[in-house]
Amino acid sequence: MKKNLLMAGALLATSVHIANAQRVELMNNGAERKVEVSVDGEPFTSYIYPGTDVLRKAVLYPVRTAQGTVVTRGWPMDPRPGERVDHPHHVGVWFNHGDVNGYDFWNSSNAVDRTKHKYGDIVHTGITNLKSGKGKGELNVTADWVSQDGDTFLKEKTTYIFRATGDERIIDRITTLTAQEDVTFNDSKEGMFGMRLARQLELPSKKAEVFTDANGVATKVATLNNDGVTGNYRNKEGVEGDDVWGKRSAWNDLSGKIGNEDISVVIFDHPQNVGYPAYWHARGYGLFAVNPMGDKEYSEGKETRNHKLSKGQSMTLRYRLVVASHHLTEPEKNKLAGEFSKVK
């Protein structure tokens, strides 16, 4: 009898959880070449694939908290007053690398001179699955990694899993790359799963920079206005601020505040990934990236990677991005890391 009551209670709790789950809805807007992701009707993010005439890779943009606050930088897609106007290839959330068979996929954008350096593009080739649901939604896409000379180095299959839990928004990216010829991911600090953050989530700085004014015009600023700039990094080992750059860690947390909203943006590495725990390419100016392919530069030559795939060989990389409308505690981050470690 007691066992039956316990089972009934567990079933009831599960039913209540499902009933209260937030609905994650995915809609393919073919006219604008993007998949819009919403939670209970409110926008969360979009997978945008506009083609190389606009971007040299597909990205998630923008990314919002549960309260609707945008945590990604607007420039160059949607310039906002007070933003930096550096690195035009830093758009939303992306995945690429700075040296694949000698071609630079990281810095590739329409702002570079492609006659002075060899670049590569990641070309969206299709949407193979689109699934909405309570608590989570799933998107499966394909892409080709193509050199500017027309060679296809890699075929990509990516699964995005979008989750909504309370005031947390979670994105898991699972990417399998299959070599179409012998491929080497040469050591480069510029990789691999990254995002560019809103000005408020940068770390305060006194360096002179170039920012956009209220009209979106680039303006040189000798002394930075750090009003409302609140960001700070902290990795699993407790290293903080700019010192997280070039350090290995299983996760890294960027916490700050936009308006009255406390925010944590956390990226998690996965135990099955190459180079785990990976090095971090995390800068105070808002670049936040985890890189398993930059050992030589991060270790000042003490380690090397130069990861090779023979023709037909595949590699899978998994990353988790969590955006919370509160400052996540260490136990919360470790719990999220533990849950993510079980993702195949």
Coordinates of C-alpha atoms in Angstrom, one line a residue:
M1 CA 0.0 0.0 0.0
K2 CA 2.8 2.4 1.0
K3 CA 4.7 1.6 -2.1
N4 CA 1.6 2.2 -4.3
L5 CA 1.1 5.6 -2.6
L6 CA 4.7 6.6 -3.2
M7 CA 4.5 5.5 -6.9
A8 CA 1.2 7.5 -7.2
G9 CA 2.9 10.5 -5.7
A10 CA 5.8 10.3 -8.0
L11 CA 3.5 10.0 -11.0
L12 CA 1.5 13.0 -9.9
A13 CA 4.7 15.1 -9.4
T14 CA 5.9 14.1 -12.9
S15 CA 2.5 15.0 -14.3
V16 CA 2.5 18.4 -12.6
H17 CA 6.1 19.1 -13.8
I18 CA 5.1 18.2 -17.4
A19 CA 1.9 20.3 -17.2
N20 CA 3.9 23.3 -15.9
A21 CA 6.7 22.9 -18.4
Q22 CA 7.3 25.8 -20.7
R23 CA 6.7 25.1 -24.3
V24 CA 9.6 25.5 -26.6
E25 CA 8.4 26.3 -30.1
L26 CA 10.6 26.2 -33.3
M27 CA 9.4 27.8 -36.5
N28 CA 11.2 27.9 -39.8
N29 CA 10.9 31.4 -41.4
G30 CA 12.1 30.5 -44.8
A31 CA 11.6 34.0 -46.2
E32 CA 14.1 35.4 -43.7
R33 CA 16.3 32.3 -43.7
K34 CA 16.1 31.7 -40.0
V35 CA 14.5 29.3 -37.4
E36 CA 12.8 31.2 -34.7
V37 CA 12.9 29.7 -31.2
S38 CA 10.4 30.9 -28.6
V39 CA 9.4 29.9 -25.0
D40 CA 5.7 30.1 -24.2
G41 CA 5.3 32.5 -27.1
E42 CA 8.2 34.8 -26.1
P43 CA 11.4 35.0 -28.3
F44 CA 14.5 33.2 -27.1
T45 CA 16.8 33.0 -30.0
S46 CA 17.0 32.3 -33.8
Y47 CA 19.2 30.1 -35.9
I48 CA 20.0 32.3 -38.8
Y49 CA 21.4 31.1 -42.1
P50 CA 21.3 34.0 -44.5
G51 CA 24.1 32.9 -46.9
T52 CA 27.6 34.2 -47.5
D53 CA 26.4 37.4 -48.9
V54 CA 25.5 38.4 -45.3
L55 CA 27.4 36.0 -43.0
R56 CA 30.1 33.5 -43.6
K57 CA 28.5 31.0 -41.1
A58 CA 25.2 30.3 -39.6
V59 CA 24.8 31.6 -36.0
L60 CA 22.3 31.8 -33.1
Y61 CA 21.3 35.5 -32.8
P62 CA 20.2 37.2 -30.7
V63 CA 20.1 35.2 -27.4
R64 CA 17.7 36.3 -24.6
T65 CA 17.2 35.6 -21.0
A66 CA 13.9 34.3 -19.6
Q67 CA 13.0 37.9 -18.9
G68 CA 13.7 38.8 -22.6
T69 CA 17.0 40.7 -22.0
V70 CA 19.4 40.3 -25.0
V71 CA 22.8 39.1 -23.8
T72 CA 24.5 39.1 -27.2
R73 CA 26.2 42.1 -28.9
G74 CA 24.1 43.8 -31.6
W75 CA 26.9 45.1 -33.9
P76 CA 27.2 44.5 -36.8
M77 CA 23.7 43.0 -37.3
D78 CA 21.8 45.5 -35.2
P79 CA 24.1 48.3 -33.9
R80 CA 23.3 49.6 -30.4
P81 CA 24.6 52.8 -28.8
G82 CA 27.8 52.3 -26.7
E83 CA 28.9 49.0 -28.4
R84 CA 32.4 48.2 -29.6
V85 CA 32.8 47.9 -33.4
D86 CA 35.6 45.4 -33.5
H87 CA 35.8 41.9 -34.9
P88 CA 32.8 41.9 -37.4
H89 CA 33.0 38.1 -37.4
H90 CA 31.9 38.0 -33.8
V91 CA 28.1 37.6 -34.3
G92 CA 25.8 35.9 -31.8
V93 CA 26.8 32.3 -31.0
W94 CA 28.9 30.4 -33.5
F95 CA 31.2 27.4 -34.1
N96 CA 34.4 27.4 -36.2
H97 CA 38.2 27.4 -36.1
G98 CA 41.0 29.7 -37.1
D99 CA 43.1 27.2 -39.1
V100 CA 41.7 24.2 -41.0
N101 CA 44.2 23.0 -43.6
G102 CA 45.7 26.5 -43.6
Y103 CA 42.3 28.3 -44.1
D104 CA 40.9 30.7 -41.6
F105 CA 37.2 30.0 -40.8
W106 CA 37.2 32.1 -37.6
N107 CA 38.0 35.5 -39.0
S108 CA 36.1 35.0 -42.3
S109 CA 33.6 37.8 -42.9
N110 CA 32.6 40.2 -45.6
A111 CA 34.9 42.9 -44.0
V112 CA 38.2 41.1 -44.8
D113 CA 40.3 41.2 -48.0
R114 CA 40.2 37.6 -49.2
T115 CA 43.2 38.2 -51.6
K116 CA 45.6 38.7 -48.7
H117 CA 44.8 35.6 -46.7
K118 CA 43.1 32.2 -47.2
Y119 CA 39.6 32.0 -45.6
G120 CA 36.9 29.4 -45.4
D121 CA 33.1 29.6 -45.0
I122 CA 30.6 27.3 -43.3
V123 CA 27.7 27.0 -45.7
H124 CA 24.3 26.0 -44.4
T125 CA 22.9 23.1 -46.6
G126 CA 19.7 22.1 -44.9
I127 CA 17.3 21.6 -42.0
T128 CA 16.7 17.9 -41.4
N129 CA 14.5 18.0 -38.3
L130 CA 12.5 20.6 -36.5
K131 CA 10.7 19.6 -33.3
S132 CA 8.8 21.6 -30.7
G133 CA 7.7 20.4 -27.3
K134 CA 7.2 21.0 -23.6
G135 CA 10.4 21.8 -21.9
K136 CA 12.6 21.4 -24.9
G137 CA 12.8 21.7 -28.7
E138 CA 15.2 20.2 -31.2
L139 CA 16.8 21.4 -34.4
N140 CA 19.0 19.4 -36.8
V141 CA 20.9 21.1 -39.5
T142 CA 23.7 20.3 -42.0
A143 CA 26.5 22.4 -43.4
D144 CA 29.7 22.3 -45.5
W145 CA 33.1 23.7 -44.5
V146 CA 34.3 25.1 -47.8
S147 CA 37.6 26.9 -48.6
Q148 CA 37.5 30.1 -50.6
D149 CA 39.1 28.0 -53.4
G150 CA 36.0 25.7 -53.5
D151 CA 37.2 22.6 -51.7
T152 CA 34.8 21.0 -49.2
F153 CA 36.9 20.0 -46.2
L154 CA 34.2 18.8 -43.8
K155 CA 30.5 17.8 -43.8
E156 CA 28.8 19.0 -40.6
K157 CA 25.7 17.6 -38.9
T158 CA 24.6 19.6 -35.9
T159 CA 21.8 19.0 -33.3
Y160 CA 20.6 22.0 -31.2
I161 CA 18.6 21.2 -28.1
F162 CA 16.8 24.2 -26.6
R163 CA 15.6 23.9 -23.1
A164 CA 13.6 26.2 -20.8
T165 CA 13.5 25.6 -17.0
G166 CA 12.3 28.3 -14.7
D167 CA 14.5 31.3 -15.2
E168 CA 17.1 29.3 -17.1
R169 CA 17.5 29.0 -20.8
I170 CA 19.8 26.1 -22.1
I171 CA 21.3 25.4 -25.5
D172 CA 23.1 22.2 -26.2
R173 CA 25.1 22.0 -29.5
I174 CA 26.2 18.6 -30.7
T175 CA 28.2 18.7 -33.9
T176 CA 29.7 15.9 -35.9
L177 CA 32.3 16.8 -38.5
T178 CA 33.2 14.3 -41.2
A179 CA 36.4 14.8 -43.2
Q180 CA 35.9 14.9 -47.0
E181 CA 39.7 14.7 -47.4
D182 CA 42.6 14.6 -44.9
V183 CA 42.0 17.5 -42.6
T184 CA 44.1 19.1 -39.9
F185 CA 42.8 21.5 -37.3
N186 CA 46.1 23.3 -36.8
D187 CA 46.8 24.9 -33.4
S188 CA 45.1 28.3 -33.3
K189 CA 43.9 30.3 -30.3
E190 CA 40.9 31.4 -32.4
G191 CA 38.2 28.8 -31.9
M192 CA 35.8 27.1 -31.4
F193 CA 32.4 27.4 -29.7
G194 CA 32.0 31.1 -29.0
M195 CA 29.8 34.1 -28.5
R196 CA 30.0 37.9 -28.3
L197 CA 28.3 39.5 -25.3
A198 CA 26.4 42.7 -24.8
R199 CA 28.4 45.7 -23.5
Q200 CA 27.0 45.5 -20.0
L201 CA 28.4 42.0 -19.6
E202 CA 32.0 43.0 -20.6
L203 CA 34.6 43.5 -17.9
P204 CA 35.2 47.1 -17.0
S205 CA 38.2 48.6 -18.9
K206 CA 40.1 51.9 -19.2
K207 CA 41.6 51.3 -22.6
A208 CA 40.8 53.6 -25.5
E209 CA 38.4 51.9 -28.0
V210 CA 36.1 52.5 -31.0
F211 CA 32.3 52.4 -30.2
T212 CA 29.1 53.1 -31.9
D213 CA 27.2 56.3 -31.1
A214 CA 23.4 56.7 -30.9
N215 CA 23.2 56.8 -34.7
G216 CA 25.3 53.7 -35.1
V217 CA 28.3 55.6 -36.3
A218 CA 31.8 54.4 -35.2
T219 CA 33.4 56.9 -32.8
K220 CA 36.8 56.8 -31.2
V221 CA 36.6 57.0 -27.4
A222 CA 39.8 57.8 -25.4
T223 CA 38.4 57.0 -22.0
L224 CA 35.8 54.3 -21.6
N225 CA 32.5 54.9 -19.8
N226 CA 32.1 51.9 -17.6
D227 CA 28.7 52.8 -16.3
G228 CA 26.6 49.7 -16.2
V229 CA 29.5 47.5 -17.3
T230 CA 29.4 44.7 -14.7
G231 CA 30.9 41.5 -16.2
N232 CA 33.3 39.1 -14.5
Y233 CA 34.5 35.6 -15.5
R234 CA 35.0 32.8 -13.0
N235 CA 36.0 29.2 -14.0
K236 CA 35.5 26.0 -12.2
E237 CA 38.9 26.3 -10.4
G238 CA 38.0 29.7 -9.1
V239 CA 40.2 31.8 -11.4
E240 CA 38.5 35.1 -12.2
G241 CA 38.5 38.1 -14.5
D242 CA 40.9 38.3 -17.5
D243 CA 43.0 35.5 -15.9
V244 CA 40.7 32.8 -17.2
W245 CA 42.1 33.3 -20.7
G246 CA 44.4 30.5 -21.7
K247 CA 43.4 28.3 -18.7
R248 CA 41.9 24.8 -18.9
S249 CA 38.5 24.3 -17.2
A250 CA 35.4 22.2 -17.6
W251 CA 33.2 25.4 -17.4
N252 CA 33.4 29.1 -17.3
D253 CA 30.8 31.5 -15.9
L254 CA 30.4 35.1 -17.0
S255 CA 28.2 36.9 -14.5
G256 CA 26.9 40.4 -14.5
K257 CA 23.9 42.6 -14.5
I258 CA 21.8 44.3 -17.2
G259 CA 19.4 46.8 -15.7
N260 CA 18.0 45.3 -12.6
E261 CA 18.5 41.7 -13.8
D262 CA 21.3 39.5 -12.4
I263 CA 22.6 37.3 -15.2
S264 CA 24.9 34.3 -15.5
V265 CA 26.1 33.1 -18.9
V266 CA 27.9 29.8 -18.6
I267 CA 29.6 27.6 -21.2
F268 CA 30.3 24.0 -20.5
D269 CA 32.8 21.6 -22.1
H270 CA 32.0 17.9 -22.3
P271 CA 34.1 15.0 -21.0
Q272 CA 34.0 13.2 -24.4
N273 CA 35.3 16.2 -26.3
V274 CA 38.8 16.3 -27.7
G275 CA 41.2 18.1 -25.3
Y276 CA 38.8 18.1 -22.3
P277 CA 39.0 20.2 -20.2
A278 CA 39.6 22.7 -23.0
Y279 CA 41.4 26.0 -23.0
W280 CA 39.3 29.2 -22.9
H281 CA 39.5 32.1 -25.3
A282 CA 37.6 34.5 -23.0
R283 CA 38.4 38.2 -23.3
G284 CA 37.2 41.1 -21.2
Y285 CA 35.8 42.9 -24.2
G286 CA 33.0 40.4 -24.6
L287 CA 34.5 37.5 -26.5
F288 CA 33.6 34.2 -24.7
A289 CA 34.8 31.0 -26.3
V290 CA 36.0 27.5 -25.5
N291 CA 38.7 26.0 -27.7
P292 CA 40.0 22.4 -27.7
M293 CA 42.3 23.1 -30.7
G294 CA 44.7 25.9 -29.5
D295 CA 47.1 24.1 -27.2
K296 CA 50.3 25.5 -28.6
E297 CA 49.3 29.2 -28.4
Y298 CA 47.7 28.9 -25.0
S299 CA 50.6 26.9 -23.4
E300 CA 53.3 29.0 -25.0
G301 CA 54.6 26.1 -27.0
K302 CA 54.7 23.6 -24.1
E303 CA 51.8 21.5 -25.7
T304 CA 50.7 20.9 -29.3
R305 CA 47.4 19.6 -30.7
N306 CA 47.2 19.9 -34.6
H307 CA 44.2 17.5 -34.5
K308 CA 44.0 15.3 -37.6
L309 CA 41.1 13.6 -39.3
S310 CA 41.7 11.2 -42.2
K311 CA 39.3 11.2 -45.1
G312 CA 36.0 9.7 -44.0
Q313 CA 36.9 10.0 -40.3
S314 CA 34.5 11.9 -38.0
M315 CA 34.7 13.9 -34.8
T316 CA 31.9 14.9 -32.5
L317 CA 32.0 18.0 -30.2
R318 CA 29.4 18.9 -27.6
Y319 CA 28.9 22.2 -25.8
R320 CA 26.3 23.6 -23.5
L321 CA 25.3 27.3 -23.1
V322 CA 23.2 28.3 -20.1
V323 CA 21.7 31.8 -19.7
A324 CA 20.2 32.3 -16.2
S325 CA 18.2 35.3 -14.8
H326 CA 20.1 35.0 -11.6
H327 CA 23.7 34.4 -10.5
L328 CA 24.2 30.7 -10.6
T329 CA 25.8 29.1 -7.5
E330 CA 28.7 26.7 -7.7
P331 CA 26.5 23.7 -6.8
E332 CA 24.0 24.8 -9.6
K333 CA 26.8 25.0 -12.2
N334 CA 28.3 21.6 -11.1
K335 CA 24.8 20.1 -11.3
L336 CA 24.3 21.5 -14.8
A337 CA 27.8 20.1 -15.8
G338 CA 26.9 16.7 -14.4
E339 CA 23.7 16.6 -16.3
F340 CA 25.4 17.7 -19.5
S341 CA 28.1 15.0 -19.1
K342 CA 25.4 12.4 -19.7
V343 CA 24.4 13.9 -23.1
K344 CA 25.6 11.6 -25.9

